[in-house]
Amino acid sequence: ALGKLLGNKLSIRSESRDTVYNRLNTGKIDRRLISGLGYGSESVFFNKEVDQYKKVNLHISLDYSGSMSGNRLEKTIVATTAIVKAATMARNINVQVSIRSTDRGTGCRPVIALIYDSRRDGLKHYCYMMERLVTANTTPEGLCFEAIMKNFVPSTKDVDSYFLNFSDGEPGYAGQGFSYQGEPAAIHTANQIKRMKENGMNVLSYFINESSGASYSWNIFKKCYG
């Protein structure tokens, strides 16, 4: 329902506006003014400008660590689903959705999975995946971003590209004798965000929290995402 409301607001993105400038000295000949040539008029040309929105590619990355379970994840899914639904109603918006966490195997490896791409998947596929996915373990933010960055669509003169992140805190990962957390993890994540921006990505990141006692996580989050 929220997606339909948002989709109706975004419907203007599919519209275009033509503006005609006539009685010019250069351009295409306006046949309606040709008769004026016999009277010495030279302003018988026109130009037409077409204004329309650029295409948009939006990559939504969701934190699926264990701490996101419950109300945090529910609200995140509602927001993401609204965006996905709205994009299906706008002809020039593509959306990808990925989740990031660590697996439950013995290696406990960082994992990022692309679960939906509107260029190939329908809304039913998105709903099928979201109904079955569960949160688990930790979130190695920058490590996951580095792994999927090659799949991003860079901004061009015809496309505006956005990276939208939902997360509830700081990077955290430990496994196979490797620890990724605190300031070093924040710096690494910030470097990945910098790479995205250098490739023309517009980055938006939302910090999700339910209490006032998360000042450390909030400070780390700002170091990661600005």
PDB file of N, CA, C and O in Angstrom, residues 27 30-33 54 102-103 132 136 153-154 162 192 212 214 216:
ATOM      1  N   GLY A  27      17.722  27.529 -36.750  1.00  0.00           N
ATOM      2  CA  GLY A  27      16.991  26.355 -36.284  1.00  0.00           C
ATOM      3  C   GLY A  27      16.278  25.668 -37.424  1.00  0.00           C
ATOM      4  O   GLY A  27      16.725  25.722 -38.580  1.00  0.00           O
ATOM      5  N   ASP A  30       9.932  26.952 -39.568  1.00  0.00           N
ATOM      6  CA  ASP A  30       8.542  26.873 -39.136  1.00  0.00           C
ATOM      7  C   ASP A  30       7.669  27.157 -40.366  1.00  0.00           C
ATOM      8  O   ASP A  30       7.620  28.289 -40.862  1.00  0.00           O
ATOM      9  N   ARG A  31       6.994  26.118 -40.848  1.00  0.00           N
ATOM     10  CA  ARG A  31       6.233  26.262 -42.089  1.00  0.00           C
ATOM     11  C   ARG A  31       5.150  27.335 -41.989  1.00  0.00           C
ATOM     12  O   ARG A  31       4.783  27.953 -42.983  1.00  0.00           O
ATOM     13  N   ARG A  32       4.660  27.560 -40.792  1.00  0.00           N
ATOM     14  CA  ARG A  32       3.602  28.560 -40.631  1.00  0.00           C
ATOM     15  C   ARG A  32       4.108  29.978 -40.859  1.00  0.00           C
ATOM     16  O   ARG A  32       3.322  30.896 -41.078  1.00  0.00           O
ATOM     17  N   LEU A  33       5.429  30.154 -40.798  1.00  0.00           N
ATOM     18  CA  LEU A  33       5.997  31.492 -40.949  1.00  0.00           C
ATOM     19  C   LEU A  33       6.695  31.707 -42.281  1.00  0.00           C
ATOM     20  O   LEU A  33       7.275  32.770 -42.516  1.00  0.00           O
ATOM     21  N   LYS A  54      16.141  11.931 -15.837  1.00  0.00           N
ATOM     22  CA  LYS A  54      17.122  10.903 -16.167  1.00  0.00           C
ATOM     23  C   LYS A  54      16.705   9.575 -15.554  1.00  0.00           C
ATOM     24  O   LYS A  54      15.956   9.528 -14.584  1.00  0.00           O
ATOM     25  N   THR A 102      27.069 -12.618   7.892  1.00  0.00           N
ATOM     26  CA  THR A 102      28.056 -13.694   7.842  1.00  0.00           C
ATOM     27  C   THR A 102      27.301 -15.009   7.835  1.00  0.00           C
ATOM     28  O   THR A 102      26.205 -15.117   8.390  1.00  0.00           O
ATOM     29  N   ASP A 103      27.888 -16.010   7.189  1.00  0.00           N
ATOM     30  CA  ASP A 103      27.172 -17.278   7.083  1.00  0.00           C
ATOM     31  C   ASP A 103      27.238 -18.055   8.403  1.00  0.00           C
ATOM     32  O   ASP A 103      27.940 -17.680   9.345  1.00  0.00           O
ATOM     33  N   ARG A 132      11.604 -15.552   3.312  1.00  0.00           N
ATOM     34  CA  ARG A 132      12.415 -16.689   3.743  1.00  0.00           C
ATOM     35  C   ARG A 132      13.739 -16.311   4.390  1.00  0.00           C
ATOM     36  O   ARG A 132      14.378 -17.134   5.032  1.00  0.00           O
ATOM     37  N   ALA A 136      21.194 -13.001  11.024  1.00  0.00           N
ATOM     38  CA  ALA A 136      22.137 -13.886  11.721  1.00  0.00           C
ATOM     39  C   ALA A 136      23.495 -13.212  11.864  1.00  0.00           C
ATOM     40  O   ALA A 136      23.917 -12.437  11.005  1.00  0.00           O
ATOM     41  N   VAL A 153      25.936   0.024 -10.848  1.00  0.00           N
ATOM     42  CA  VAL A 153      25.765   0.773 -12.090  1.00  0.00           C
ATOM     43  C   VAL A 153      26.242   2.202 -11.850  1.00  0.00           C
ATOM     44  O   VAL A 153      25.641   2.944 -11.064  1.00  0.00           O
ATOM     45  N   PRO A 154      27.328   2.629 -12.493  1.00  0.00           N
ATOM     46  CA  PRO A 154      27.852   3.976 -12.242  1.00  0.00           C
ATOM     47  C   PRO A 154      26.965   5.050 -12.857  1.00  0.00           C
ATOM     48  O   PRO A 154      26.208   4.792 -13.805  1.00  0.00           O
ATOM     49  N   TYR A 162      22.354   5.524  -7.299  1.00  0.00           N
ATOM     50  CA  TYR A 162      22.295   5.722  -5.847  1.00  0.00           C
ATOM     51  C   TYR A 162      22.587   4.419  -5.105  1.00  0.00           C
ATOM     52  O   TYR A 162      22.194   3.336  -5.555  1.00  0.00           O
ATOM     53  N   GLN A 192      35.646   2.395   1.213  1.00  0.00           N
ATOM     54  CA  GLN A 192      34.778   1.786   0.200  1.00  0.00           C
ATOM     55  C   GLN A 192      33.677   2.761  -0.225  1.00  0.00           C
ATOM     56  O   GLN A 192      33.322   2.845  -1.405  1.00  0.00           O
ATOM     57  N   SER A 212      18.644   5.295  23.288  1.00  0.00           N
ATOM     58  CA  SER A 212      19.534   6.457  23.305  1.00  0.00           C
ATOM     59  C   SER A 212      20.947   6.097  23.760  1.00  0.00           C
ATOM     60  O   SER A 212      21.798   6.952  23.864  1.00  0.00           O
ATOM     61  N   ALA A 214      23.383   4.383  22.289  1.00  0.00           N
ATOM     62  CA  ALA A 214      24.201   3.843  21.200  1.00  0.00           C
ATOM     63  C   ALA A 214      25.121   4.908  20.632  1.00  0.00           C
ATOM     64  O   ALA A 214      25.371   4.956  19.443  1.00  0.00           O
ATOM     65  N   TYR A 216      28.346   5.321  20.869  1.00  0.00           N
ATOM     66  CA  TYR A 216      29.576   4.807  20.245  1.00  0.00           C
ATOM     67  C   TYR A 216      29.277   4.284  18.843  1.00  0.00           C
ATOM     68  O   TYR A 216      29.983   4.595  17.882  1.00  0.00           O
TER      69      TYR A 216
END
